[in-house]
XYZ file of C-alpha atoms in Angstrom:
314
model
C -20.499 2.455 -3.224
C -21.767 3.705 -0.794
C -21.705 7.019 0.269
C -18.790 7.326 3.690
C -18.602 10.801 2.664
C -18.538 14.269 5.067
C -22.622 14.232 5.154
C -23.801 11.317 6.769
C -26.922 10.279 7.268
C -28.915 11.381 10.633
C -28.187 8.072 11.954
C -24.122 9.110 11.524
C -24.154 11.691 13.521
C -23.666 10.075 17.075
C -20.398 7.840 15.748
C -19.144 6.744 19.856
C -22.614 4.337 19.488
C -22.302 3.062 16.278
C -18.292 2.947 15.554
C -18.501 -0.736 17.158
C -21.525 -2.136 14.582
C -19.148 -0.315 11.495
C -15.844 -2.600 13.028
C -19.319 -5.628 13.863
C -19.357 -5.200 9.886
C -15.911 -4.825 8.798
C -15.465 -7.791 11.069
C -18.330 -10.239 9.534
C -17.376 -8.629 5.804
C -13.485 -9.808 6.374
C -15.251 -13.265 7.472
C -16.871 -13.923 4.305
C -13.323 -13.646 2.009
C -12.993 -17.113 2.078
C -16.067 -18.250 -0.547
C -13.505 -15.782 -2.660
C -10.770 -16.962 -2.047
C -11.881 -20.436 -3.617
C -13.189 -19.800 -6.712
C -10.444 -17.570 -7.104
C -8.142 -20.819 -6.128
C -9.778 -23.108 -8.132
C -8.629 -20.632 -11.096
C -5.045 -21.037 -10.305
C -4.630 -18.329 -8.682
C -2.004 -18.141 -5.093
C -2.405 -16.772 -2.309
C -0.475 -13.817 -2.593
C -2.316 -12.958 -6.238
C -5.475 -12.552 -4.705
C -3.927 -9.979 -2.959
C -2.682 -7.987 -5.407
C -6.440 -8.557 -7.431
C -8.132 -7.479 -3.987
C -5.151 -4.272 -3.790
C -5.625 -3.561 -7.265
C -10.097 -3.386 -7.649
C -10.174 -1.706 -4.040
C -7.317 1.246 -5.420
C -9.569 1.261 -8.321
C -12.949 1.402 -7.005
C -12.074 4.055 -4.820
C -9.748 6.670 -6.696
C -12.795 6.730 -9.338
C -15.111 7.031 -6.294
C -13.282 9.986 -4.834
C -12.506 11.397 -7.803
C -16.365 11.699 -8.785
C -17.427 12.827 -4.807
C -14.039 14.947 -3.563
C -10.477 15.252 -5.290
C -9.724 17.165 -2.138
C -10.156 13.960 -0.164
C -6.917 12.644 -2.833
C -4.417 15.004 -1.535
C -2.321 13.639 1.275
C 0.780 15.745 2.539
C 4.026 14.287 1.388
C 5.368 14.870 5.523
C 2.183 12.850 5.756
C 2.818 9.625 3.363
C 5.145 7.228 6.355
C 1.284 6.670 7.665
C -0.084 5.083 4.478
C 3.487 3.298 4.248
C 2.212 1.737 7.273
C -0.863 0.607 6.821
C -0.069 -0.310 2.867
C 3.534 -2.470 3.647
C 3.658 -2.548 6.850
C -0.109 -3.982 7.411
C -0.899 -5.442 4.395
C 1.878 -6.886 2.684
C 3.459 -7.790 5.503
C 0.749 -8.992 7.484
C -0.626 -10.968 4.373
C 3.307 -12.566 3.482
C 3.805 -13.415 6.904
C 0.149 -15.272 7.539
C 0.412 -17.703 3.851
C 3.569 -18.551 4.637
C 2.622 -19.117 8.458
C 0.377 -21.487 6.545
C 3.445 -23.215 4.507
C 5.454 -23.962 7.805
C 2.926 -24.314 10.117
C -0.387 -25.610 9.086
C -4.191 -22.885 8.699
C -4.577 -23.486 12.478
C -2.129 -22.664 14.168
C -1.374 -19.455 11.529
C -4.215 -18.208 11.955
C -4.745 -18.232 15.867
C -0.981 -16.590 15.796
C -2.539 -13.780 13.330
C -4.971 -13.272 16.128
C -2.195 -12.654 18.748
C -3.558 -8.756 17.071
C -5.666 -7.390 19.862
C -3.298 -8.287 21.740
C -0.697 -6.450 19.813
C -2.603 -3.591 19.798
C -3.852 -3.334 22.479
C 0.190 -3.305 24.060
C 0.484 -0.813 21.036
C -1.843 1.666 21.734
C -0.653 1.746 25.342
C 2.611 3.081 25.001
C 1.931 4.985 21.217
C -1.778 6.602 22.183
C -1.451 6.444 27.041
C -5.333 4.096 26.872
C -5.512 2.458 29.213
C -4.766 -1.291 30.187
C -8.173 -2.310 32.197
C -9.458 -5.307 33.491
C -11.966 -5.988 31.162
C -9.988 -5.379 28.104
C -7.489 -8.287 29.677
C -10.398 -10.544 29.663
C -11.969 -9.587 27.016
C -8.528 -10.485 24.463
C -7.350 -13.564 26.378
C -11.190 -14.888 25.685
C -10.872 -13.585 22.078
C -7.419 -15.856 21.805
C -9.051 -18.850 23.427
C -12.226 -18.205 20.723
C -10.474 -18.422 17.632
C -8.101 -21.427 19.234
C -11.227 -23.156 19.224
C -12.747 -22.147 16.367
C -9.957 -23.069 14.328
C -9.253 -26.301 16.033
C -5.889 -25.660 17.104
C -6.724 -27.191 20.487
C -5.395 -30.888 21.659
C -2.491 -31.031 18.227
C 0.998 -29.814 18.087
C 1.467 -31.046 15.350
C 2.953 -28.383 12.800
C 4.431 -26.687 15.722
C 7.585 -25.507 15.256
C 10.143 -22.313 15.829
C 9.968 -20.483 12.773
C 6.746 -21.383 11.599
C 6.083 -19.402 14.378
C 8.103 -16.541 15.012
C 6.843 -15.525 11.197
C 3.386 -16.596 12.584
C 3.581 -13.814 14.946
C 4.651 -11.016 12.376
C 1.744 -11.872 10.654
C 0.263 -11.041 13.901
C 2.348 -7.592 14.050
C 1.606 -6.478 10.633
C -2.216 -6.952 11.351
C -2.255 -4.905 14.170
C -0.216 -2.120 12.626
C -3.402 -1.202 10.627
C -5.175 -0.383 13.553
C -1.481 2.027 14.912
C -1.445 3.729 11.355
C -4.614 4.733 10.992
C -5.556 5.844 14.125
C -1.837 8.611 13.667
C -3.896 9.310 10.528
C -6.650 10.036 11.761
C -5.143 12.233 13.954
C -3.349 14.397 11.443
C -7.237 15.108 9.797
C -7.312 11.922 7.473
C -10.389 11.122 5.793
C -11.407 7.020 6.174
C -11.577 7.194 2.230
C -8.369 8.773 1.873
C -6.769 6.211 4.350
C -7.954 3.668 2.778
C -7.324 4.508 -1.081
C -3.659 4.871 0.021
C -3.425 1.561 2.082
C -4.338 -0.129 -1.685
C -2.695 1.718 -3.452
C 0.182 1.175 -1.666
C -0.110 -2.350 -1.225
C -0.488 -3.304 -4.244
C 2.746 -1.558 -5.679
C 4.195 -3.216 -2.253
C 2.578 -7.165 -3.459
C 4.604 -6.340 -7.436
C 6.964 -8.971 -5.722
C 4.930 -12.200 -4.698
C 2.645 -11.621 -7.333
C 2.193 -12.923 -11.173
C 0.538 -10.511 -13.206
C 0.285 -12.804 -16.486
C -1.726 -14.939 -13.973
C -4.206 -12.528 -12.490
C -4.305 -11.162 -15.590
C -5.366 -14.528 -17.365
C -8.333 -15.374 -15.112
C -9.501 -11.913 -13.698
C -10.079 -10.556 -17.332
C -10.972 -14.524 -18.846
C -15.156 -13.376 -19.183
C -17.541 -10.243 -18.470
C -18.754 -12.836 -15.543
C -14.974 -12.914 -14.123
C -14.687 -9.060 -14.177
C -18.075 -8.420 -12.156
C -17.020 -11.334 -9.576
C -13.395 -9.680 -9.034
C -15.804 -5.862 -8.728
C -17.379 -7.543 -5.864
C -14.270 -8.999 -4.264
C -12.668 -5.976 -3.343
C -16.653 -4.394 -2.654
C -17.697 -6.524 -0.520
C -14.470 -8.222 1.227
C -12.399 -4.717 1.068
C -13.384 -0.895 0.448
C -16.489 -0.652 2.220
C -15.042 -3.351 5.532
C -11.728 -1.110 5.499
C -13.670 2.096 4.834
C -16.278 1.274 7.964
C -13.456 -0.248 10.207
C -11.149 3.273 10.034
C -14.673 5.209 10.484
C -15.943 3.085 13.265
C -11.464 3.390 14.953
C -11.838 6.588 14.766
C -14.941 6.868 17.544
C -13.298 4.438 19.759
C -10.523 2.719 21.356
C -7.635 0.652 19.181
C -7.668 -2.185 21.321
C -11.531 -1.998 21.523
C -11.646 -2.215 17.242
C -9.511 -5.103 17.031
C -11.058 -7.406 19.878
C -14.611 -6.534 17.673
C -13.131 -7.237 14.132
C -12.084 -11.190 15.595
C -15.243 -11.866 14.732
C -14.210 -12.409 11.401
C -12.671 -16.244 12.269
C -16.416 -17.168 13.899
C -18.457 -15.364 10.801
C -15.385 -17.720 8.306
C -16.159 -20.987 9.973
C -20.390 -20.350 10.316
C -19.801 -19.763 6.349
C -18.700 -23.448 6.506
C -21.680 -24.676 7.881
C -24.307 -22.378 6.361
C -22.681 -23.087 3.350
C -20.839 -25.680 2.768
C -22.338 -27.616 5.486
C -19.048 -28.401 7.159
C -19.044 -29.713 10.762
C -19.059 -26.928 13.310
C -17.543 -29.770 16.191
C -18.428 -28.970 20.272
C -15.540 -26.996 21.032
C -15.991 -24.487 17.626
C -19.111 -23.734 18.352
C -17.656 -23.142 22.568
C -14.813 -20.993 20.226
C -17.507 -18.829 18.113
C -19.241 -18.113 22.037
C -16.097 -16.958 23.779
C -15.740 -14.823 20.685
C -19.171 -13.187 20.968
C -18.520 -12.686 24.594
C -15.637 -10.891 23.869
C -17.360 -8.786 21.823
C -19.808 -8.204 24.470
C -17.360 -7.514 27.637
C -15.004 -5.277 25.765
C -18.049 -2.671 24.964
C -19.940 -3.126 28.257
C -20.765 -0.022 30.245
C -19.036 -0.808 33.830
C -19.619 2.481 35.636
C -23.056 3.448 34.304
C -24.425 -0.582 34.471
C -23.000 -1.732 37.400
C -21.121 0.792 39.502
C -18.483 -1.237 38.701
C -14.940 -0.222 37.924
C -12.753 -1.881 35.407
C -9.908 -0.248 36.205
C -9.844 -2.562 39.841
């Protein structure tokens, strides 16, 4: 496992400069999850079964690493348990349940767009809870992100699948997705390491997914052969362990709202993966969506005052 310990290499000793790249890496790795899900779906696993596999593998890998690397990172204060209940249950379990439910109530594209209301929700909650400033720069970036996600998912021009309950549940997924940034910020401000936050997030998520998943099916699929065990370990490592650690590490050095915008590279990555690996066609509007999301990431990271003399707050 990559060493994300307290002793960082020289490159990471300028955390504010590297933070956007850590968030971007997290979003790109999250965008590869579809590659793993296709395989597990073909094996007969349901959506919440896959969420539980991610949680189990992540919790096990992180526990082994922390136990060998630094046992002190396994310690938390009981009074801070609510932070990890927030990241594990209120975010991971709740947003996944709402997202998969929204897919059944609406459509995949509508559910994906509603999930990516998260950056706007993060911005509002961060203003209320952490006194982050609302700037024109952030608003433009969030609008570009949302429009980009709409184009990428192909929702533009079609109202098929729209219904009030589905929209409400889909917005719930966006709210749950946003809560990871919020509760992680609370945990970081209480001095917890990103490794600690990630471990307890998925330990609690593992227990939270019990009512919605089938342990017998998970055991049958994941333990059917040594190659499948290795596949599940790689799935947990690259779709969960590394991205959540680097996202939480980057979050420590930048505002929640900016981090959420940058992480929106996820659907763009998923789309480009489909084009490159499965020869899916990238239509004109989808290409426009890709450029809008990338543009929003650039906009959110421009230092206006230094480069142009402009003040984005005006």
